[in-house]
Amino acid sequence: MRFSSLTLERYGRFENQQLNFHAGLPDLHVIYGGNEAGKTTSLAAVSDLLFGFPQRSPYNFLFDYTLLRVGAVLEDDGRVLECRRKKGTSGTLLDAEDAAIDEAPLLAMLKGQKRETFGLLFSLDQEALRSGGMAMVEARNDLGRTLFAAGSGLTGISDELRRLEGEADAIWGPQAAARRSFTQAQRELAEKTKIVRDVALKPKTWSDAKAARDRAATALDRARDQRDRVQVELRVAERIRRVAPLVRRRGEQLEELQPLEHVLDIGKAREDSAEAVILDADNAQRAKAAAEQLLRDAGERKAKIPADPAVLAYADEIDDLVSESGAGEKAARDVVRLEAEHAAAEKAINELRTEAGQNANAVPTRAVATRLRDLARKHGETAAGKSQIEENRAELEERRQRARAKLDAAGIDEVAEALVDAVDAARTLGADADARCEAARRAAEVAKGTALSALDRLTPWIGTIEELRRLPKVAAVEIEGVRDELSELAAEIRREEEKVQRSRNESAGVSLEIEGIVTGSAVSPEEIASAQEERTTRWTPIREHVLSGAPLSSPANIVAEFEASVARVDERMERRFALADASSRLSLLEQTRASHELQGAQAGVGAADATRRREALLDRWSKRLASSGLPTLEPVRFNAWQADREVAEGAQLEHGRLATEVDAVAVRRDVARAALSAALGNPRTADTSALAPLLAIAERKRRAGEVAAQQRRLAQAELDQVERDSAALDRRVQRINATAADNDAAWTAALAEAGLQLDVLTCGAVLDLIEELRGATINQAQLRRRIDGIKRDAHDHASRVDAVAERLDLLPSDPAARLRMLRERLAEARSAAKVIETLELEEDRRSKEIDEADAKLRAAEEALAPIMRDTLAMDRAALSAAIERSRARRSLFEGLAETERRIVADGDGLALDDLVAAASTADTDELSRQVSSLNSKLTQLNAEVDEAAATHGDARRMFANLEVGGTSAADAAADAEQARSELEVLAEHYILKRAQAITLKWTIEQYRERHQDPLLLRAGELFSTLTVGRYATLRVDSEGTTPRLLGMRDDGRTLVEVQYMSDGTADQLFLALRLAALEQSVKSGVNLPFLADDLFVNFDDERAEAGFNVLADIARSTQVMFFTHHPHLVAIARSVVGAGVHSECSLT
Amino acid sequence: MTDFRFLHAADIHLDSPLHGLSRYEGLPVDEIRRATRSAFDNLIQRAIAEAVDFVIISGDLFDGSWRDMGTGLYFSHAMGRLGQAGIPAFILSGNHDAASVITRTVPWPPNVRQFGSRRAETHLLPDLAVAIHGQGFSTPVVSENLVLGYPAPEPHAFNIGMLHTALAGRPGHASYAPCSIDDLRAKGYDYWALGHVHEFEIACSDPYAVFPGNIQGRTIRETGAKGAVLVSVSDRAVTAAERIDLDVIRWVRAEIDCSGASADVTQLMRSVLTRVQEDNGSGLPLIVRLSLVGSTPAAGALNDRAAGLRDDARAIATSISPDLHVEKVMVLATEPPSATYSIGDDLSQLIGEASSDPGLAQTLAADLEKFMLAVQTHLGLPDEGELRRSAVDGDWSAVLRTAAIALRSRLTGEG
């Protein structure tokens, strides 16, 4: 992956700082910036772009976090990724429009590198170089491993190891921890095992509880026995005390019974019935005596009352007469009033007849009278209609006068049709006609200016628009063809030049190598012979010692000297062989140099040829343009000119279109204005071209004309209406006159039929009078008939009274008095007859009562006869006494039986005799004392029983609880087993994880051991290059506790430890190590840009040049960016890679 | 002619927990805790329902060191229920409950007859003309042939011999009270009610010598249906010895052939578990051990993901049926010899070499020393095929071989 450009849009002190890194080999770029120019910032920006901003970034001092942006164009294996980065937690990778984009393409380019591994391997400053290098040299901490890992291409391998160890640690560790699953299961197991132990029901616990229950039961039984015994004693004593009073009472009752021993027991039922019969007999006797007395009294009272049967024979007739006499009196009073009414009626009739005059004798029928009245009403209606018509006629005349006046006032003012049309035409142009006209004119002017300036832009060509139009056009294809051809030729020139440079460089390198071989010193055969002679000399004493036992003065020294001499011989022999090898290599190298020089010369020729072809092509192109009158420009610029030309032509067209539009608008406005002016009769206005003022005047005039016409129309309509109303009125007059004539004819005919003489206006009153006269005559006749009837009835009544009175021998008197006497006599006779009847009824009732009492007495005596015989009683009194005695005896017997029953009831089931005998001999006081003592004893024993029962209950409950056979222990055991199972599984997992971790660790170590050598070899080469041959290579000293890295000097013998190297040399050693690891990483496919931050500060110019050579070499396989603030380093870099391919950026 | 029926059971191991099943969400904890009691309840219920004439339990009522009287009382109450139904029960002690303090302490209801352990005894059921002979274990280890001391058969009776034995030896069972079929036959009994072997087996049918097996499987070694034997006798001849199931949870082994499969074996696990559930005609909850077998390049990944596989399998089982549970997932799959890795040949080769490096084996042994000690205090001897077994046996290269293939897969995968 490489950066094509890096843009610090807003980052640290930078705003839109862009660094471009053009492609090409070597892909080495020097970024120059003075102190504080922002090299470190740029380095940080690269990391932030690739891996995202850290949570706290120090680069927000100018721009707020949310505004920070870094952008870049990245290339990788033909893919191009243009991206930008903002700060945030997600979706921080953006496109040009600030929209989030997928990170996957970027991640693919990063080949699994993280910010940390990238920092270690690909981004280095002086400090990191030192600390990292030291760590590598000492193979200390993870850095060494990480670099190794990076070198092996397995970037995540140490993460994997950490993960495995973490997973194992989450299961188990030497220290128990609650977070570890093994510990959790272990605790669960311990806890459940403890529960099993604690809650399991031990057999002994169970047996003990059972024994305790049995003991308590025995104690309870014993206590109950004792209590029961005392309870029995107490019951005996209390029984005797309870029955003793009853026994005494029994004795008394037996004594009382003795005198009544021979009394007859009649039996309760017989006694009760006998007593009821005796009571009935006594009652009957009393009732009979009372009835006999009352019978006698009634007879005496009846004898004293007088009777009148004669008058009773005429009773009905007398009653009728009495009722008639009331009606006769009322009729006599009415006759007086009726006579007065009759006289008044007669007088009224006479008065009416006088008023009626000649009509008094006419009697018209009711139908005729009604018709007359109807005709008179119609006559009135006709007269009223005529007078209404007259009023309407006057009102119409008034309306006609008013309408005529209005019509005259309105006058005649017609609006000219020409004016209306002109106004309408002007309106269709729109209210803003003037403004639009002006706007169109201005737009046309602007377009004209634009067209002119477009024409100006066509320099160096100069001319008018017409000349421009006449010029021919060149096709885009043609231009592009020439352009491509030119750029191909340019590229070819560059390639050939590069080839020249490369051949020159390679030739120079080979020359250097040749020089190195030439300077080596040869080994002479004499030198070898002398060394061999020395070896023989040193060997002789040892040989003597071994073969013949000759003594050795100091064996160790002698042996050491011998070994040294052997080594010297070997060394000389090797050098001799090496030199022989060198001379053969020398001739090979010289051939190589010649070949490079030849290649360089060929490439130079190629470059000159390409340059010639390019110039020829350019010449042809210029001629082609000039011949057509077109400006002679390079294809790229000509393309731009042609585009400008099209713009100019377009602007000219636009200007023409707008000018035409202005003319059209102005013509329409002028036509409208002329029409208006003509219609108005050419009035004078301030503006001679504007349409609006004229239109205003015309519209005012048109409105006034329209108002007057409207008023005239209204007045004419009113006049027309008046004429129509007048005609209608005339038609109504004719209809009314016809109706009046018909009425008059009917009136005359009706009068003749009635024989009356009447005026049509007064006919109502006369007809009413005739009607009244007829009513009065009928009323008078009715009164007369009633008076005559009343007088006839009074006479008949008097004659009937006299007839009855004569038959009953009453003294003569007027009928009213005689009738009063008759009525009084009848009332007295009726009262006496009523009293006699009542007394006779009472006599009958009393006789019946006497008979009933006699019957009852007889029945009682019959009923009592047997019992009286049994008791020898003579009468009912004696019988009653006998019954009393029988009852007394029975009561005593019953009392005795009750007492004995109670004794037995209280006797706890013992026999009566036993109880009586026991009670008779008992001493009451002694008995009370005994009961009291037993009671207190029982209380105590009851308490003892209660206690024993409670103890027994507890023991029984406790045992019963144990008996339930609970499952807690079994449940806990099941849970413990589950925990144990979990432990088994966890143990499997743990063993696997640990075995994996240990295997992986071992593998890493093995891998490192096996791959260390290539890494070290390459680092040695680089170190030699960086030290300009001062050091030959690197060696590892594996003796001692830890291996040491040593530098071997150019003499091939001297080994120097890092701490004894100068700062510069140590830096070169560290850089060699890092670059070797980097190379390995790049080889394995992880080719990220290498960022070097002023790594050569301790390098002298010669070694800095060597450093750039190494970097340039690396830059052939991956991009290298070298940040520096030393101008001389920039110069060195340029000289190393050649000015042609040198890439340089500045931070400003 | 006397017809009667009796129920022959053995190895109840009442209240001994199920082994090898760690707890997880969805596991019916209560059912698992009460499994042996529930199976025993089934036995009692069945005896009452079938109205058998008596019940025989040939040893190992209780598990060895179990000291909870609650278990004994539970058993006693259960026997009481048999007593109420008028069914006598005959028991004797086996190797597991020989020294059990429970058997010594619990007061048996009157319908229970326990055989002594000093010499063979005989109990008679005169109404049925049955004589039952037996001798319990006095110690957990009885190595003499007890049959030789059994009395001669009662004439005119159906003779039953109760014996806790492994006969001449049965795989997975300690060889206690050894004897041969000929020894049994020589006694002239009509039925040998044996106990000790947890698998149902009719060792001989003339005369009948029957192991009823235990009544509830308690480990993955005790798979399949478990129960007792219902024996019908007519006129002193066995007319039927019918196996009846009493267990409440069943153990099942299922293999998943991963040959050529990828590391994602979810679908395979689902189809195998579904098949197991479909084949379960009993309707009882199942506890399944899944073994991943076959040759697959993903063997390493499967080993590496062992913990996750168990969780996956449990989730799948739960989704198939609430009565399907997974005990363990054993990864026994192997790598094909031609396996290749994308981590670089030399690194892969190095990992391969690791298992044969003696120094590395020592390092691993030292690394795991403390852990193995910690494990030893809680766990018994591991099963064959477990890494812990290899570790205990000192076969470190076996451990490293498994680790190596897991590690390779890990590095090729997300590493």
PDB file of C-alpha atoms in Angstrom, chain B residues 30-141:
ATOM      1  CA  ASP B  30     -36.482 -31.187  40.558  1.00  0.00           C
ATOM      2  CA  GLU B  31     -37.169 -34.138  38.300  1.00  0.00           C
ATOM      3  CA  ILE B  32     -33.487 -34.960  38.250  1.00  0.00           C
ATOM      4  CA  ARG B  33     -33.161 -34.678  42.009  1.00  0.00           C
ATOM      5  CA  ARG B  34     -36.108 -36.972  42.596  1.00  0.00           C
ATOM      6  CA  ALA B  35     -35.446 -39.424  39.766  1.00  0.00           C
ATOM      7  CA  THR B  36     -34.617 -42.505  41.875  1.00  0.00           C
ATOM      8  CA  ARG B  37     -37.505 -41.834  44.264  1.00  0.00           C
ATOM      9  CA  SER B  38     -39.940 -41.358  41.394  1.00  0.00           C
ATOM     10  CA  ALA B  39     -38.818 -44.600  39.762  1.00  0.00           C
ATOM     11  CA  PHE B  40     -39.179 -46.356  43.118  1.00  0.00           C
ATOM     12  CA  ASP B  41     -42.675 -44.863  43.505  1.00  0.00           C
ATOM     13  CA  ASN B  42     -43.471 -46.340  40.109  1.00  0.00           C
ATOM     14  CA  LEU B  43     -42.324 -49.740  41.404  1.00  0.00           C
ATOM     15  CA  ILE B  44     -44.630 -49.575  44.429  1.00  0.00           C
ATOM     16  CA  GLN B  45     -47.545 -48.287  42.378  1.00  0.00           C
ATOM     17  CA  ARG B  46     -47.073 -51.017  39.803  1.00  0.00           C
ATOM     18  CA  ALA B  47     -46.906 -53.735  42.478  1.00  0.00           C
ATOM     19  CA  ILE B  48     -50.163 -52.491  43.973  1.00  0.00           C
ATOM     20  CA  ALA B  49     -51.828 -52.024  40.597  1.00  0.00           C
ATOM     21  CA  GLU B  50     -50.828 -55.480  39.415  1.00  0.00           C
ATOM     22  CA  ALA B  51     -51.818 -56.902  42.813  1.00  0.00           C
ATOM     23  CA  VAL B  52     -48.701 -59.052  42.885  1.00  0.00           C
ATOM     24  CA  ASP B  53     -48.376 -61.578  45.683  1.00  0.00           C
ATOM     25  CA  PHE B  54     -44.980 -60.388  46.893  1.00  0.00           C
ATOM     26  CA  VAL B  55     -42.025 -58.208  45.977  1.00  0.00           C
ATOM     27  CA  ILE B  56     -38.346 -59.150  45.957  1.00  0.00           C
ATOM     28  CA  ILE B  57     -35.485 -56.626  46.042  1.00  0.00           C
ATOM     29  CA  SER B  58     -32.099 -58.278  45.555  1.00  0.00           C
ATOM     30  CA  GLY B  59     -29.694 -55.841  47.188  1.00  0.00           C
ATOM     31  CA  ASP B  60     -28.394 -52.284  46.898  1.00  0.00           C
ATOM     32  CA  LEU B  61     -31.502 -50.524  48.112  1.00  0.00           C
ATOM     33  CA  PHE B  62     -29.277 -47.691  49.208  1.00  0.00           C
ATOM     34  CA  ASP B  63     -26.079 -46.175  47.961  1.00  0.00           C
ATOM     35  CA  GLY B  64     -22.906 -46.871  49.942  1.00  0.00           C
ATOM     36  CA  SER B  65     -22.006 -44.064  52.249  1.00  0.00           C
ATOM     37  CA  TRP B  66     -25.380 -42.380  52.199  1.00  0.00           C
ATOM     38  CA  ARG B  67     -26.332 -41.627  55.780  1.00  0.00           C
ATOM     39  CA  ASP B  68     -29.592 -39.721  55.500  1.00  0.00           C
ATOM     40  CA  MET B  69     -32.270 -41.490  57.504  1.00  0.00           C
ATOM     41  CA  GLY B  70     -34.786 -39.573  55.383  1.00  0.00           C
ATOM     42  CA  THR B  71     -34.035 -42.007  52.585  1.00  0.00           C
ATOM     43  CA  GLY B  72     -34.582 -45.023  54.830  1.00  0.00           C
ATOM     44  CA  LEU B  73     -37.820 -43.639  56.159  1.00  0.00           C
ATOM     45  CA  TYR B  74     -39.001 -42.970  52.640  1.00  0.00           C
ATOM     46  CA  PHE B  75     -38.287 -46.553  51.744  1.00  0.00           C
ATOM     47  CA  SER B  76     -40.000 -47.744  54.912  1.00  0.00           C
ATOM     48  CA  HIS B  77     -43.136 -45.703  54.142  1.00  0.00           C
ATOM     49  CA  ALA B  78     -43.200 -47.097  50.641  1.00  0.00           C
ATOM     50  CA  MET B  79     -42.997 -50.611  52.063  1.00  0.00           C
ATOM     51  CA  GLY B  80     -45.819 -49.607  54.412  1.00  0.00           C
ATOM     52  CA  ARG B  81     -47.960 -48.840  51.373  1.00  0.00           C
ATOM     53  CA  LEU B  82     -47.230 -52.328  50.070  1.00  0.00           C
ATOM     54  CA  GLY B  83     -48.158 -53.667  53.498  1.00  0.00           C
ATOM     55  CA  GLN B  84     -51.501 -51.898  53.392  1.00  0.00           C
ATOM     56  CA  ALA B  85     -52.158 -53.604  50.089  1.00  0.00           C
ATOM     57  CA  GLY B  86     -51.278 -56.924  51.759  1.00  0.00           C
ATOM     58  CA  ILE B  87     -48.090 -57.432  49.755  1.00  0.00           C
ATOM     59  CA  PRO B  88     -45.052 -58.784  51.614  1.00  0.00           C
ATOM     60  CA  ALA B  89     -41.576 -57.691  50.538  1.00  0.00           C
ATOM     61  CA  PHE B  90     -38.242 -59.556  50.800  1.00  0.00           C
ATOM     62  CA  ILE B  91     -35.010 -57.634  50.871  1.00  0.00           C
ATOM     63  CA  LEU B  92     -31.347 -58.315  51.343  1.00  0.00           C
ATOM     64  CA  SER B  93     -28.261 -56.139  51.482  1.00  0.00           C
ATOM     65  CA  GLY B  94     -25.817 -55.895  48.568  1.00  0.00           C
ATOM     66  CA  ASN B  95     -22.318 -54.527  48.284  1.00  0.00           C
ATOM     67  CA  HIS B  96     -23.545 -50.929  48.358  1.00  0.00           C
ATOM     68  CA  ASP B  97     -25.756 -51.142  51.412  1.00  0.00           C
ATOM     69  CA  ALA B  98     -23.926 -53.915  53.261  1.00  0.00           C
ATOM     70  CA  ALA B  99     -22.562 -51.646  55.895  1.00  0.00           C
ATOM     71  CA  SER B 100     -25.286 -49.059  55.486  1.00  0.00           C
ATOM     72  CA  VAL B 101     -26.207 -47.552  58.788  1.00  0.00           C
ATOM     73  CA  ILE B 102     -29.670 -46.960  57.349  1.00  0.00           C
ATOM     74  CA  THR B 103     -30.502 -50.610  56.838  1.00  0.00           C
ATOM     75  CA  ARG B 104     -29.447 -51.265  60.416  1.00  0.00           C
ATOM     76  CA  THR B 105     -31.518 -48.478  61.932  1.00  0.00           C
ATOM     77  CA  VAL B 106     -34.738 -48.209  59.949  1.00  0.00           C
ATOM     78  CA  PRO B 107     -37.615 -50.164  61.497  1.00  0.00           C
ATOM     79  CA  TRP B 108     -39.177 -52.142  58.684  1.00  0.00           C
ATOM     80  CA  PRO B 109     -42.946 -52.464  58.563  1.00  0.00           C
ATOM     81  CA  PRO B 110     -44.209 -55.967  59.449  1.00  0.00           C
ATOM     82  CA  ASN B 111     -44.625 -56.970  55.776  1.00  0.00           C
ATOM     83  CA  VAL B 112     -40.880 -56.621  55.146  1.00  0.00           C
ATOM     84  CA  ARG B 113     -38.587 -59.610  55.715  1.00  0.00           C
ATOM     85  CA  GLN B 114     -34.876 -58.920  55.616  1.00  0.00           C
ATOM     86  CA  PHE B 115     -32.418 -61.709  55.135  1.00  0.00           C
ATOM     87  CA  GLY B 116     -29.485 -61.914  57.519  1.00  0.00           C
ATOM     88  CA  SER B 117     -25.900 -61.768  56.349  1.00  0.00           C
ATOM     89  CA  ARG B 118     -24.221 -64.365  58.535  1.00  0.00           C
ATOM     90  CA  ARG B 119     -25.797 -67.363  56.890  1.00  0.00           C
ATOM     91  CA  ALA B 120     -28.434 -68.108  54.307  1.00  0.00           C
ATOM     92  CA  GLU B 121     -32.001 -67.994  55.633  1.00  0.00           C
ATOM     93  CA  THR B 122     -35.359 -69.171  54.366  1.00  0.00           C
ATOM     94  CA  HIS B 123     -38.732 -67.426  54.520  1.00  0.00           C
ATOM     95  CA  LEU B 124     -41.855 -69.394  53.766  1.00  0.00           C
ATOM     96  CA  LEU B 125     -45.155 -68.288  52.289  1.00  0.00           C
ATOM     97  CA  PRO B 126     -47.272 -71.369  53.126  1.00  0.00           C
ATOM     98  CA  ASP B 127     -50.414 -70.112  51.391  1.00  0.00           C
ATOM     99  CA  LEU B 128     -48.597 -69.890  48.082  1.00  0.00           C
ATOM    100  CA  ALA B 129     -46.253 -72.822  48.757  1.00  0.00           C
ATOM    101  CA  VAL B 130     -43.255 -70.557  48.201  1.00  0.00           C
ATOM    102  CA  ALA B 131     -39.877 -70.769  49.907  1.00  0.00           C
ATOM    103  CA  ILE B 132     -37.484 -67.839  49.531  1.00  0.00           C
ATOM    104  CA  HIS B 133     -33.815 -68.328  50.370  1.00  0.00           C
ATOM    105  CA  GLY B 134     -31.225 -65.600  50.641  1.00  0.00           C
ATOM    106  CA  GLN B 135     -28.166 -64.171  52.322  1.00  0.00           C
ATOM    107  CA  GLY B 136     -27.189 -60.497  52.414  1.00  0.00           C
ATOM    108  CA  PHE B 137     -23.707 -58.969  52.278  1.00  0.00           C
ATOM    109  CA  SER B 138     -22.142 -58.386  55.689  1.00  0.00           C
ATOM    110  CA  THR B 139     -19.350 -56.235  54.241  1.00  0.00           C
ATOM    111  CA  PRO B 140     -19.089 -54.257  50.997  1.00  0.00           C
ATOM    112  CA  VAL B 141     -16.662 -56.796  49.637  1.00  0.00           C
TER     113      VAL B 141
END
